[in-house]
XYZ file of C-alpha atoms in Angstrom:
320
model
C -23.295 -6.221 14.003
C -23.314 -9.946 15.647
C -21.121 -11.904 13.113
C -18.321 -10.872 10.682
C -16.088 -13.611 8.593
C -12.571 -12.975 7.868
C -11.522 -15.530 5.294
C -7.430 -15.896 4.988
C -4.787 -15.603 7.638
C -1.988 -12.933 6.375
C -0.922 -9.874 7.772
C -3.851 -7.954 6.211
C -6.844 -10.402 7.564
C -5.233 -10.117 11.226
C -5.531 -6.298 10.537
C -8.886 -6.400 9.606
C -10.249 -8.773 12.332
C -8.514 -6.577 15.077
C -10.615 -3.293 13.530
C -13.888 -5.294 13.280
C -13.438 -5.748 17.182
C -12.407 -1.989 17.898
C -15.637 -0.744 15.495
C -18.208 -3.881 16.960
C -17.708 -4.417 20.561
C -19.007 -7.406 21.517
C -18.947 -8.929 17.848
C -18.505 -12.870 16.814
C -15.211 -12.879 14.155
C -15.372 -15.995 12.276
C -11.945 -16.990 10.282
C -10.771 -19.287 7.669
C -7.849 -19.728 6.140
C -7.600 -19.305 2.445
C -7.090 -23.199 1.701
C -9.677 -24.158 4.379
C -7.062 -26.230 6.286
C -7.352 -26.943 9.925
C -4.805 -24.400 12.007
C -3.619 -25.100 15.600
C -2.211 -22.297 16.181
C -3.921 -19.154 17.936
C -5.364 -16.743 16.039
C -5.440 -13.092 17.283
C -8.732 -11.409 17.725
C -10.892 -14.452 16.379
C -13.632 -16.560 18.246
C -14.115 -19.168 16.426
C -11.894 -21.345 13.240
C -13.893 -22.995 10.855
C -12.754 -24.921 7.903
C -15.187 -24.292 5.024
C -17.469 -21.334 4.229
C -20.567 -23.128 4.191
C -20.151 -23.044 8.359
C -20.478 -19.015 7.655
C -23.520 -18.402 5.616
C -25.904 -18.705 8.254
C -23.864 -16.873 10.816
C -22.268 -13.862 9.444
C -23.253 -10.138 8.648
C -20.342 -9.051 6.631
C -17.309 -11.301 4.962
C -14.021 -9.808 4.212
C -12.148 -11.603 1.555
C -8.219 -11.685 1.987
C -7.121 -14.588 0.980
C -4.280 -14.700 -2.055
C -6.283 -12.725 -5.580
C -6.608 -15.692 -6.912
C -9.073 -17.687 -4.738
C -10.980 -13.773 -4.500
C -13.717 -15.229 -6.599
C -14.160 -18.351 -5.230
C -14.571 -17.014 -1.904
C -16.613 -14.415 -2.464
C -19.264 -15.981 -4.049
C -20.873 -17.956 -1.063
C -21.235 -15.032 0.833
C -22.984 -13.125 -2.403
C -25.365 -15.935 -3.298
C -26.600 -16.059 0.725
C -26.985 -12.502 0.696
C -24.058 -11.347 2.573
C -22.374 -8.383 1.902
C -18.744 -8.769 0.960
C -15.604 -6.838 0.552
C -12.598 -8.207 -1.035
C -9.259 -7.210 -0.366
C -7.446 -5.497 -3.442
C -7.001 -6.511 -6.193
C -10.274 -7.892 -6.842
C -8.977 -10.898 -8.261
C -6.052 -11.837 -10.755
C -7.440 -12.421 -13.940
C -10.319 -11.094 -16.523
C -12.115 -14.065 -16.530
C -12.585 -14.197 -12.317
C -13.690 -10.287 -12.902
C -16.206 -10.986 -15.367
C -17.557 -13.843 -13.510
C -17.712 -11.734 -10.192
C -19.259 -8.609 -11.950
C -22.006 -10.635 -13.440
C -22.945 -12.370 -10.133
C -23.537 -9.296 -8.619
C -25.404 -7.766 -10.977
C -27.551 -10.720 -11.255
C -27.651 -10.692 -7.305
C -27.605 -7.345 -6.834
C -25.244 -8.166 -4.004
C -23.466 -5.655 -1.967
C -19.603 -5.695 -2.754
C -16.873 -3.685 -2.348
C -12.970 -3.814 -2.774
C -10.397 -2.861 -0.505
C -8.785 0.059 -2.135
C -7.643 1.994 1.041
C -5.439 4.480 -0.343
C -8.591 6.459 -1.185
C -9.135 6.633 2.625
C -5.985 8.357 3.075
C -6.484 12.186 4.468
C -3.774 13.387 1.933
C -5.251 11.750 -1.153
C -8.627 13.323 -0.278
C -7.322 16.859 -0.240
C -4.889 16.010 -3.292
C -8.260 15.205 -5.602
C -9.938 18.201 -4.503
C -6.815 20.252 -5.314
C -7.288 18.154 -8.901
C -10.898 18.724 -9.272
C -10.323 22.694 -8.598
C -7.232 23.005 -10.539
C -5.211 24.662 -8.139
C -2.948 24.477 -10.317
C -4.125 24.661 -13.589
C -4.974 22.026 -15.966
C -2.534 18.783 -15.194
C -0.053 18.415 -18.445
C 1.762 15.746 -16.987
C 1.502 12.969 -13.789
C 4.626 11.710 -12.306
C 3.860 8.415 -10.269
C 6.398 6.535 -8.067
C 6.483 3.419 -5.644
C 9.635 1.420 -5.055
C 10.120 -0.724 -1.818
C 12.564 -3.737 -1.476
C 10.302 -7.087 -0.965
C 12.273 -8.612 1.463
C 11.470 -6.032 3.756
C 7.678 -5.891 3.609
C 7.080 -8.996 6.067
C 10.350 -10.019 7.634
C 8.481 -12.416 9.929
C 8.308 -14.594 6.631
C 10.228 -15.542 3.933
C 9.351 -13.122 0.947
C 9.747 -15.860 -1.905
C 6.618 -17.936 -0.400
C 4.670 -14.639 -0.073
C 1.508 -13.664 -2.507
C 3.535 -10.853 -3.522
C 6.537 -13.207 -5.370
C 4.410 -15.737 -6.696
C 2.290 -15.595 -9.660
C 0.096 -18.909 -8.481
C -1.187 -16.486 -5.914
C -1.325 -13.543 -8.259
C 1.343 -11.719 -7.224
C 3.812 -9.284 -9.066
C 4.538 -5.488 -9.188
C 1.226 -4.730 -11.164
C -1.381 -6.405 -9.320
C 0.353 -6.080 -5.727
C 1.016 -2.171 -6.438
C -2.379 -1.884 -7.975
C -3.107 0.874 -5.194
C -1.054 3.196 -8.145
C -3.244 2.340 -10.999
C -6.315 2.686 -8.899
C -5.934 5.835 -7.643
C -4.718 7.310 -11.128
C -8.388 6.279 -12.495
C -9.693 8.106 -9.678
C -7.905 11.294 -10.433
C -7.828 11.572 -13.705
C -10.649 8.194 -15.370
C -10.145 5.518 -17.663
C -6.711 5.622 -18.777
C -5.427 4.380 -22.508
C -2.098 2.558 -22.293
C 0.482 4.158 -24.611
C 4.332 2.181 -23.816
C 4.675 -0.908 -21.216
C 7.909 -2.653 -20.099
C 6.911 -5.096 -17.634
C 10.578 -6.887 -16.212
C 12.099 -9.411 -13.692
C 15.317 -8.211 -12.803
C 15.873 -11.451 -11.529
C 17.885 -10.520 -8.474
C 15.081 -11.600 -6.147
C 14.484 -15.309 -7.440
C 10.733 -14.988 -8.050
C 8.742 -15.559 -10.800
C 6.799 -12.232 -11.206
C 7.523 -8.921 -12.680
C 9.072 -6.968 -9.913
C 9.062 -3.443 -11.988
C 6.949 -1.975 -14.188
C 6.878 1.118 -16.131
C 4.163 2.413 -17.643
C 2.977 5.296 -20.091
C -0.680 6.101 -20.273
C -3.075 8.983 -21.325
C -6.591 9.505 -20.039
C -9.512 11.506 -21.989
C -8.355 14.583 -21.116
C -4.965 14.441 -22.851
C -3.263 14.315 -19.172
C 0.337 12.409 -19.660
C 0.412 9.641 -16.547
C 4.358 8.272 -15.806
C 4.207 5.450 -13.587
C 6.644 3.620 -11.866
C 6.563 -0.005 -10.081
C 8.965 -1.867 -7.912
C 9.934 -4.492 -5.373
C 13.678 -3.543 -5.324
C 14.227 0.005 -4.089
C 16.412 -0.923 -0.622
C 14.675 2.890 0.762
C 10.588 2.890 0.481
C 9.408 5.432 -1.893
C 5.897 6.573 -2.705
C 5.426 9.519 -4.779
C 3.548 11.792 -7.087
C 3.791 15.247 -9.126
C 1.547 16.637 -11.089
C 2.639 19.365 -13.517
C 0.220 22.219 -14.265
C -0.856 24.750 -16.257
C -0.290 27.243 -12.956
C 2.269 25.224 -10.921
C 3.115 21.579 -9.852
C 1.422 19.499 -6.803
C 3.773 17.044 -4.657
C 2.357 14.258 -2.904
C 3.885 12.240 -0.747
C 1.868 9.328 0.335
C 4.750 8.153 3.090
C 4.867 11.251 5.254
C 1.191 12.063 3.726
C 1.492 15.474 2.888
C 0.404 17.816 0.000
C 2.300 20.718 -1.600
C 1.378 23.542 -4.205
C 4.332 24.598 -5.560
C 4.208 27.805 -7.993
C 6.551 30.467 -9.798
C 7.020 32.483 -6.075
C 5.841 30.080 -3.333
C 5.564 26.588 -2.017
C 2.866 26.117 0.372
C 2.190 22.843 2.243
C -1.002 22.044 1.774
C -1.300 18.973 4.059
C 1.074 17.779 6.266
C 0.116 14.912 8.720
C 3.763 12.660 8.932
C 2.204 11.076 12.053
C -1.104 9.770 11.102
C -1.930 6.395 11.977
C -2.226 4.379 8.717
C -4.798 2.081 10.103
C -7.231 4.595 10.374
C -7.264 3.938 6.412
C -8.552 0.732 7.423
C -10.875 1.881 10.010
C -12.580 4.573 7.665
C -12.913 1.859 5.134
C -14.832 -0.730 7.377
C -17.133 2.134 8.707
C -17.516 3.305 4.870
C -19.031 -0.090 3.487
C -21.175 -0.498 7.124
C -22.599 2.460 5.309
C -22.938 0.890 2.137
C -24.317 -2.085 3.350
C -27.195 0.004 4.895
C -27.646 2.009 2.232
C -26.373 5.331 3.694
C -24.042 7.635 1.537
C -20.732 6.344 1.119
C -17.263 6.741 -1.216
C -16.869 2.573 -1.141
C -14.637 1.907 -4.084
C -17.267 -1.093 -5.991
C -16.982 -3.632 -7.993
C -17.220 -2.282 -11.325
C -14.981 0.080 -10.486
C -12.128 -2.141 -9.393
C -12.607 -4.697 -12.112
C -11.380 -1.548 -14.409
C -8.305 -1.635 -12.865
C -7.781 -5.044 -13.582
C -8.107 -4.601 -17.606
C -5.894 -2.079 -17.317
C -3.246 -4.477 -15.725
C -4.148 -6.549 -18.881
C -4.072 -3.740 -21.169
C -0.645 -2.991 -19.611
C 0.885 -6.773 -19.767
C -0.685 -6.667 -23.637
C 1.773 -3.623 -24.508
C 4.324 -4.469 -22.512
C 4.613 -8.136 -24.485
């Protein structure tokens, strides 16, 4: 690969250009920032700045879209229209209408996309749906999901109220920033029906998004999914247990590791506290070079992500 585009300037766009170098020696990064303003500033891992997309089109291999969800749509579909295979950072973009939009573009393009789910990369999660899919532990009654983390301490080289995360202009909020949770509970266990929803802003942070969500839903196979949002827990916590008919499963996604828990033993599973996380990211690239050439791959697509975002809707619906 000779040219990749990296469009937006945040923590997770100077991730991705740094892994485009480590996976393409010798490759061109191109980078813009989200509002297409001119930067003086150095940016890491990036050979050249440019300051509209049209500069890209003719230069680029691959685009990876990580500017704020709601400007996903807008700059994803230069790249689509030339041609250019594109993934976009999760979530796909903020609202129905910039889904529907997308989704029909690239069926009418048949362009190559794919969305940045990377939790799906994770070595824990992989062995966790397999347990699932075997039913290690019998058919799954009941899903406990949890992630809490305090949002002041996500980037402390910024200030958190300017941040996608706390503002809704950017499409921020618990449900669409956490969305990693609601993805990977359609991956285990499919579409999902929303039964209760209370979406809230404790208001101790001074932002003007939901900053916890709870949520009840149900999928086809009567399976009873829990889940949990927040930006306020001062200790990081990301969680799961599934009850069975034969036992429960424990996953935790922070020291990624797996347990089978049953009437007269606990085994561990999976137990990895060490991995690098940004192998996640590095699996992912190499996954859609795969897709983009038409080799077998796991890339989470559009379709499927655009599901995720109804059911944000379908959970904002109940919860109001």
């Amino acid at each position: 690969m000779k040219g990749a585009a990296v469009i937006g300037l945040g923590n997770i766009a100077d991730r991705h250009r740094c892994n485009l170098k480590k996976l393409y020696p010798g490759i061109k990064i191109y980078a813009m920032s989200a509002s297409g303003r001119s930067i003086n500033r150095q940016i890491s891992d990036c050979d050249q700045l440019v300051n509209h997309i049209d500069e890209l089109l003719h230069v680029v291999e691959m685009a990876i879209i990580a500017s704020p969800a709601t400007l996903h749509a807008e700059h994803a579909l230069p790249f689509m229209k030339a041609g250019i295979p594109v993934l976009i950072e999760k979530p796909v973009v903020a609202s129905t209408s910039d889904a529907e939009k997308l989704l029909e573009a690239s069926v009418q393009l048949d362009a190559v996309v794919a969305v940045g789910y990377c939790l799906r990369y994770l070595p824990s999660a992989i062995i966790l749906k397999k347990i699932l899919e075997k039913e290690k532990a019998g058919a799954i009654f009941n899903a406990f999901i949890e992630i809490g983390q305090f949002l002041p301490d996500w980037r402390t080289s910024k200030n958190y109220k300017k941040s996608v995360s706390a503002n809704k202009f950017l499409g921020g909020g618990a449900l669409l920033e956490l969305s990693h949770e609601l993805d990977y509970s359609r991956w285990f266990f499919g579409e999902l029906d929303v039964c209760h929803a209370i979406v809230r802003n404790s208001n101790t942070l001074n932002i003007d998004v939901e900053d916890i969500a709870d949520i009840v839903a149900i999928s086809k196979n009567k399976t009873i999914i829990n889940i949990h949002l927040d930006f306020l827990q001062k200790k990081a916590v990301r969680k799961c247990c599934f009850l069975g008919t034969d036992g429960r499963v424990e996953w935790d996604l922070i020291n990624n590791e797996v347990k089978i828990i049953s009437k007269s033993e606990e085994v561990i599973v999976y137990s990895e506290p060490k991995y690098d996380k940004n192998n996640m990211y590095i699996d992912m690239i190499r996954d859609f070079d795969n897709y983009i050439h038409a080799r077998k791959n796991r890339c989470i697509k559009l379709a499927d992500a655009v599901q995720t975002i109804k059911l944000v809707n379908q959970i904002k619906k109940m919860a109001q």
